[in-house]
Amino acid sequence: MSPLNKSPFIPEALSDLIESFRLLPSIGPKTAQRLAFATLKMPADQIKSIASALSEIREKIIFCIICQNISQEPKCDICTNESRDSSIICVVEEAMDVYVLEKSGVYSGLFHVLHGSLSPANGIGPEEIRINELINRIKNDDRVKEIVVATNLNLEGEATAMYINQVISESDGNIKVTRLARGMPSGSDIEYADETTISHALGSRIKIDESL
């Protein structure tokens, strides 16, 4: 991200706030400026509330020791919910994907969050994401019968799915590894899919070897 040329008409404090907003994903210069100027019209207590929430999120949000999803407790609400189907684990790239899949209302199993995808070109290998945690989890839980790989349908997501399938097949041939059905557009991210598309993709999932 290239820094904005600072205007002599914008106070330094406001310019710094604009630059801070630009650190967020999908926030361009104009959106950052609108957000920064909007804060000038907000009551002081609202600004303090936002600042406090931003500060506390780093202190209070941790990763679940089982599934690596975001949580405020060592074990998240999904992993501690005994009504969930513990025989199936849906593997996603980001915590946001858990939220999207949960909204569909058709999945009742468990999750595992990788916090990324394989991208050799960017120096991201298996050690940089939570694949080892997934493999260890499977080895220590004989209830698991199926892994649903719900990584994004792009080059990195497909590479990650293939790698997970290979590693699990080599370590435990009794576990079925499936992929979301092709109802989702190629190259798309899970977080942008609507509930109907997610529902179809989950309900029509197929083994990875058959999806090639």
mmCIF file of C-alpha atoms in Angstrom:
data_model
loop_
_atom_site.group_PDB
_atom_site.id
_atom_site.type_symbol
_atom_site.label_atom_id
_atom_site.label_comp_id
_atom_site.label_asym_id
_atom_site.label_seq_id
_atom_site.Cartn_x
_atom_site.Cartn_y
_atom_site.Cartn_z
ATOM 1 C CA MET A 1 0.000 0.000 0.000
ATOM 2 C CA SER A 2 1.517 3.266 -1.102
ATOM 3 C CA PRO A 3 1.077 6.187 1.324
ATOM 4 C CA LEU A 4 -1.222 9.027 0.380
ATOM 5 C CA ASN A 5 0.297 12.371 -0.439
ATOM 6 C CA LYS A 6 -0.468 14.373 2.676
ATOM 7 C CA SER A 7 -2.508 17.473 2.017
ATOM 8 C CA PRO A 8 -1.651 20.710 3.823
ATOM 9 C CA PHE A 9 -5.404 21.167 4.262
ATOM 10 C CA ILE A 10 -5.814 17.958 6.311
ATOM 11 C CA PRO A 11 -4.505 17.970 9.903
ATOM 12 C CA GLU A 12 -1.841 15.364 10.588
ATOM 13 C CA ALA A 13 -3.996 13.500 13.125
ATOM 14 C CA LEU A 14 -6.782 13.071 10.557
ATOM 15 C CA SER A 15 -4.295 12.057 7.877
ATOM 16 C CA ASP A 16 -2.912 9.389 10.224
ATOM 17 C CA LEU A 17 -6.432 8.061 10.813
ATOM 18 C CA ILE A 18 -7.030 7.823 7.063
ATOM 19 C CA GLU A 19 -3.830 5.804 6.697
ATOM 20 C CA SER A 20 -4.940 3.536 9.551
ATOM 21 C CA PHE A 21 -8.283 2.785 7.885
ATOM 22 C CA ARG A 22 -6.438 1.896 4.674
ATOM 23 C CA LEU A 23 -4.776 -0.994 6.510
ATOM 24 C CA LEU A 24 -8.121 -2.812 6.513
ATOM 25 C CA PRO A 25 -8.891 -5.205 3.618
ATOM 26 C CA SER A 26 -10.872 -3.749 0.697
ATOM 27 C CA ILE A 27 -10.600 -0.191 2.049
ATOM 28 C CA GLY A 28 -9.291 2.150 -0.635
ATOM 29 C CA PRO A 29 -8.187 5.778 -0.264
ATOM 30 C CA LYS A 30 -11.635 7.316 -0.841
ATOM 31 C CA THR A 31 -13.413 4.951 1.543
ATOM 32 C CA ALA A 32 -10.729 5.563 4.163
ATOM 33 C CA GLN A 33 -11.223 9.306 3.800
ATOM 34 C CA ARG A 34 -15.009 9.001 4.174
ATOM 35 C CA LEU A 35 -14.630 6.891 7.305
ATOM 36 C CA ALA A 36 -12.111 9.259 8.833
ATOM 37 C CA PHE A 37 -14.210 12.351 8.172
ATOM 38 C CA ALA A 38 -17.307 10.548 9.481
ATOM 39 C CA THR A 39 -15.616 10.066 12.847
ATOM 40 C CA LEU A 40 -15.377 13.848 13.189
ATOM 41 C CA LYS A 41 -19.175 13.969 13.442
ATOM 42 C CA MET A 42 -19.431 11.174 16.006
ATOM 43 C CA PRO A 43 -19.980 11.838 19.727
ATOM 44 C CA ALA A 44 -16.882 11.393 21.857
ATOM 45 C CA ASP A 45 -18.366 8.400 23.709
ATOM 46 C CA GLN A 46 -18.920 6.508 20.442
ATOM 47 C CA ILE A 47 -15.345 7.115 19.346
ATOM 48 C CA LYS A 48 -14.093 5.903 22.725
ATOM 49 C CA SER A 49 -16.293 2.808 22.416
ATOM 50 C CA ILE A 50 -14.834 1.962 18.996
ATOM 51 C CA ALA A 51 -11.277 2.546 20.208
ATOM 52 C CA SER A 52 -11.893 0.347 23.244
ATOM 53 C CA ALA A 53 -13.368 -2.475 21.146
ATOM 54 C CA LEU A 54 -10.387 -2.395 18.784
ATOM 55 C CA SER A 55 -7.986 -2.540 21.699
ATOM 56 C CA GLU A 56 -9.804 -5.342 23.515
ATOM 57 C CA ILE A 57 -10.146 -7.613 20.485
ATOM 58 C CA ARG A 58 -6.435 -8.433 20.593
ATOM 59 C CA GLU A 59 -6.641 -9.148 24.314
ATOM 60 C CA LYS A 60 -9.857 -11.162 24.461
ATOM 61 C CA ILE A 61 -9.964 -13.084 21.178
ATOM 62 C CA ILE A 62 -7.906 -16.288 21.113
ATOM 63 C CA PHE A 63 -7.829 -19.438 18.987
ATOM 64 C CA CYS A 64 -9.739 -22.544 20.044
ATOM 65 C CA ILE A 65 -7.222 -25.237 21.035
ATOM 66 C CA ILE A 66 -9.228 -27.831 19.098
ATOM 67 C CA CYS A 67 -10.412 -26.261 15.841
ATOM 68 C CA GLN A 68 -8.334 -23.041 15.693
ATOM 69 C CA ASN A 69 -11.470 -20.933 15.273
ATOM 70 C CA ILE A 70 -11.661 -17.583 17.049
ATOM 71 C CA SER A 71 -13.001 -17.769 20.581
ATOM 72 C CA GLN A 72 -12.986 -16.066 23.951
ATOM 73 C CA GLU A 73 -12.466 -19.398 25.711
ATOM 74 C CA PRO A 74 -9.823 -22.136 25.247
ATOM 75 C CA LYS A 75 -12.507 -24.270 23.557
ATOM 76 C CA CYS A 76 -15.058 -22.573 21.298
ATOM 77 C CA ASP A 77 -18.841 -22.939 21.518
ATOM 78 C CA ILE A 78 -18.977 -25.241 18.498
ATOM 79 C CA CYS A 79 -16.390 -27.702 19.807
ATOM 80 C CA THR A 80 -18.077 -27.887 23.212
ATOM 81 C CA ASN A 81 -21.570 -28.354 21.758
ATOM 82 C CA GLU A 82 -22.408 -32.035 22.285
ATOM 83 C CA SER A 83 -25.236 -31.890 19.747
ATOM 84 C CA ARG A 84 -22.781 -31.349 16.873
ATOM 85 C CA ASP A 85 -21.879 -34.290 14.625
ATOM 86 C CA SER A 86 -18.327 -35.162 15.691
ATOM 87 C CA SER A 87 -17.839 -37.609 12.806
ATOM 88 C CA ILE A 88 -17.377 -34.839 10.245
ATOM 89 C CA ILE A 89 -14.980 -31.886 10.160
ATOM 90 C CA CYS A 90 -15.327 -29.056 7.657
ATOM 91 C CA VAL A 91 -11.971 -27.444 6.860
ATOM 92 C CA VAL A 92 -12.057 -23.749 5.957
ATOM 93 C CA GLU A 93 -9.447 -21.089 5.265
ATOM 94 C CA GLU A 94 -10.661 -18.333 7.579
ATOM 95 C CA ALA A 95 -12.856 -17.857 10.641
ATOM 96 C CA MET A 96 -15.279 -15.795 8.539
ATOM 97 C CA ASP A 97 -16.010 -18.943 6.513
ATOM 98 C CA VAL A 98 -17.282 -20.684 9.656
ATOM 99 C CA TYR A 99 -19.817 -17.901 10.095
ATOM 100 C CA VAL A 100 -20.963 -18.185 6.468
ATOM 101 C CA LEU A 101 -21.378 -21.967 6.614
ATOM 102 C CA GLU A 102 -23.208 -21.765 9.937
ATOM 103 C CA LYS A 103 -25.668 -19.268 8.444
ATOM 104 C CA SER A 104 -26.641 -21.816 5.789
ATOM 105 C CA GLY A 105 -28.236 -23.931 8.519
ATOM 106 C CA VAL A 106 -27.481 -27.215 6.733
ATOM 107 C CA TYR A 107 -24.210 -28.169 8.403
ATOM 108 C CA SER A 108 -24.131 -29.624 11.911
ATOM 109 C CA GLY A 109 -20.602 -31.022 12.093
ATOM 110 C CA LEU A 110 -17.393 -29.548 13.467
ATOM 111 C CA PHE A 111 -14.882 -27.166 11.877
ATOM 112 C CA HIS A 112 -11.168 -26.647 11.474
ATOM 113 C CA VAL A 113 -9.759 -23.241 10.511
ATOM 114 C CA LEU A 114 -6.467 -23.166 8.594
ATOM 115 C CA HIS A 115 -5.940 -19.398 8.766
ATOM 116 C CA GLY A 116 -4.749 -19.305 5.176
ATOM 117 C CA SER A 117 -4.058 -21.492 2.170
ATOM 118 C CA LEU A 118 -1.000 -22.964 0.496
ATOM 119 C CA SER A 119 0.789 -20.489 -1.760
ATOM 120 C CA PRO A 120 4.375 -21.494 -2.617
ATOM 121 C CA ALA A 121 4.803 -18.325 -4.681
ATOM 122 C CA ASN A 122 4.239 -16.300 -1.514
ATOM 123 C CA GLY A 123 6.272 -18.591 0.709
ATOM 124 C CA ILE A 124 3.239 -20.113 2.430
ATOM 125 C CA GLY A 125 3.676 -23.844 2.966
ATOM 126 C CA PRO A 126 2.003 -26.397 5.268
ATOM 127 C CA GLU A 127 3.971 -25.137 8.267
ATOM 128 C CA GLU A 128 2.559 -21.619 7.884
ATOM 129 C CA ILE A 129 -1.092 -22.692 8.191
ATOM 130 C CA ARG A 130 -2.872 -25.026 10.616
ATOM 131 C CA ILE A 131 -2.658 -28.273 8.627
ATOM 132 C CA ASN A 132 -0.479 -30.095 11.164
ATOM 133 C CA GLU A 133 -3.021 -29.271 13.861
ATOM 134 C CA LEU A 134 -5.717 -30.844 11.665
ATOM 135 C CA ILE A 135 -3.718 -34.038 11.112
ATOM 136 C CA ASN A 136 -2.924 -34.391 14.814
ATOM 137 C CA ARG A 137 -6.566 -33.802 15.646
ATOM 138 C CA ILE A 138 -7.663 -36.588 13.322
ATOM 139 C CA LYS A 139 -5.074 -39.006 14.695
ATOM 140 C CA ASN A 140 -6.287 -38.409 18.249
ATOM 141 C CA ASP A 141 -10.019 -38.637 17.536
ATOM 142 C CA ASP A 142 -11.321 -41.938 16.186
ATOM 143 C CA ARG A 143 -14.825 -40.488 15.814
ATOM 144 C CA VAL A 144 -13.840 -38.615 12.647
ATOM 145 C CA LYS A 145 -15.110 -40.339 9.494
ATOM 146 C CA GLU A 146 -15.182 -37.519 6.942
ATOM 147 C CA ILE A 147 -13.245 -34.342 6.180
ATOM 148 C CA VAL A 148 -15.064 -31.762 4.056
ATOM 149 C CA VAL A 149 -12.520 -29.440 2.463
ATOM 150 C CA ALA A 150 -14.246 -26.081 2.007
ATOM 151 C CA THR A 151 -11.270 -24.014 0.912
ATOM 152 C CA ASN A 152 -11.848 -21.322 -1.704
ATOM 153 C CA LEU A 153 -12.257 -22.360 -5.325
ATOM 154 C CA ASN A 154 -9.106 -20.655 -6.556
ATOM 155 C CA LEU A 155 -5.588 -21.898 -7.299
ATOM 156 C CA GLU A 156 -4.431 -21.694 -3.676
ATOM 157 C CA GLY A 157 -7.605 -23.267 -2.327
ATOM 158 C CA GLU A 158 -7.436 -26.158 -4.778
ATOM 159 C CA ALA A 159 -3.753 -26.773 -3.979
ATOM 160 C CA THR A 160 -4.614 -26.835 -0.283
ATOM 161 C CA ALA A 161 -7.456 -29.298 -0.875
ATOM 162 C CA MET A 162 -5.200 -31.620 -2.864
ATOM 163 C CA TYR A 163 -2.515 -31.515 -0.192
ATOM 164 C CA ILE A 164 -4.964 -32.256 2.618
ATOM 165 C CA ASN A 165 -6.413 -35.158 0.645
ATOM 166 C CA GLN A 166 -2.945 -36.585 0.039
ATOM 167 C CA VAL A 167 -1.790 -36.307 3.652
ATOM 168 C CA ILE A 168 -4.975 -37.772 5.119
ATOM 169 C CA SER A 169 -5.089 -40.601 2.568
ATOM 170 C CA GLU A 170 -1.524 -41.541 3.454
ATOM 171 C CA SER A 171 -2.124 -41.428 7.206
ATOM 172 C CA ASP A 172 -5.631 -42.925 7.423
ATOM 173 C CA GLY A 173 -7.292 -44.511 4.418
ATOM 174 C CA ASN A 174 -10.554 -44.995 6.324
ATOM 175 C CA ILE A 175 -11.373 -41.287 6.435
ATOM 176 C CA LYS A 176 -13.348 -39.949 3.476
ATOM 177 C CA VAL A 177 -12.142 -36.607 2.112
ATOM 178 C CA THR A 178 -14.748 -34.614 0.193
ATOM 179 C CA ARG A 179 -14.934 -31.250 -1.544
ATOM 180 C CA LEU A 180 -17.760 -28.769 -1.941
ATOM 181 C CA ALA A 181 -19.788 -29.397 -5.097
ATOM 182 C CA ARG A 182 -19.185 -27.229 -8.142
ATOM 183 C CA GLY A 183 -22.300 -25.194 -7.532
ATOM 184 C CA MET A 184 -20.000 -22.391 -6.440
ATOM 185 C CA PRO A 185 -18.366 -20.354 -9.216
ATOM 186 C CA SER A 186 -14.738 -21.205 -9.946
ATOM 187 C CA GLY A 187 -12.343 -18.748 -8.349
ATOM 188 C CA SER A 188 -14.868 -17.657 -5.735
ATOM 189 C CA ASP A 189 -14.380 -17.186 -1.996
ATOM 190 C CA ILE A 190 -16.629 -18.967 0.495
ATOM 191 C CA GLU A 191 -17.366 -15.784 2.430
ATOM 192 C CA TYR A 192 -19.157 -14.203 -0.560
ATOM 193 C CA ALA A 193 -21.436 -17.165 -1.318
ATOM 194 C CA ASP A 194 -25.132 -16.937 -0.498
ATOM 195 C CA GLU A 195 -26.908 -19.425 1.754
ATOM 196 C CA THR A 196 -28.613 -21.284 -1.109
ATOM 197 C CA THR A 197 -25.323 -21.831 -2.935
ATOM 198 C CA ILE A 198 -23.605 -22.987 0.261
ATOM 199 C CA SER A 199 -26.467 -25.360 1.029
ATOM 200 C CA HIS A 200 -26.240 -26.967 -2.420
ATOM 201 C CA ALA A 201 -22.440 -27.167 -2.356
ATOM 202 C CA LEU A 202 -22.467 -28.912 1.029
ATOM 203 C CA GLY A 203 -25.343 -31.238 0.252
ATOM 204 C CA SER A 204 -23.849 -32.327 -3.075
ATOM 205 C CA ARG A 205 -20.214 -32.664 -1.965
ATOM 206 C CA ILE A 206 -18.127 -35.373 -3.622
ATOM 207 C CA LYS A 207 -14.866 -37.170 -2.958
ATOM 208 C CA ILE A 208 -11.870 -35.104 -4.004
ATOM 209 C CA ASP A 209 -10.616 -37.765 -6.430
ATOM 210 C CA GLU A 210 -13.955 -37.537 -8.242
ATOM 211 C CA SER A 211 -13.907 -33.729 -8.375
ATOM 212 C CA LEU A 212 -10.776 -33.537 -10.527
#
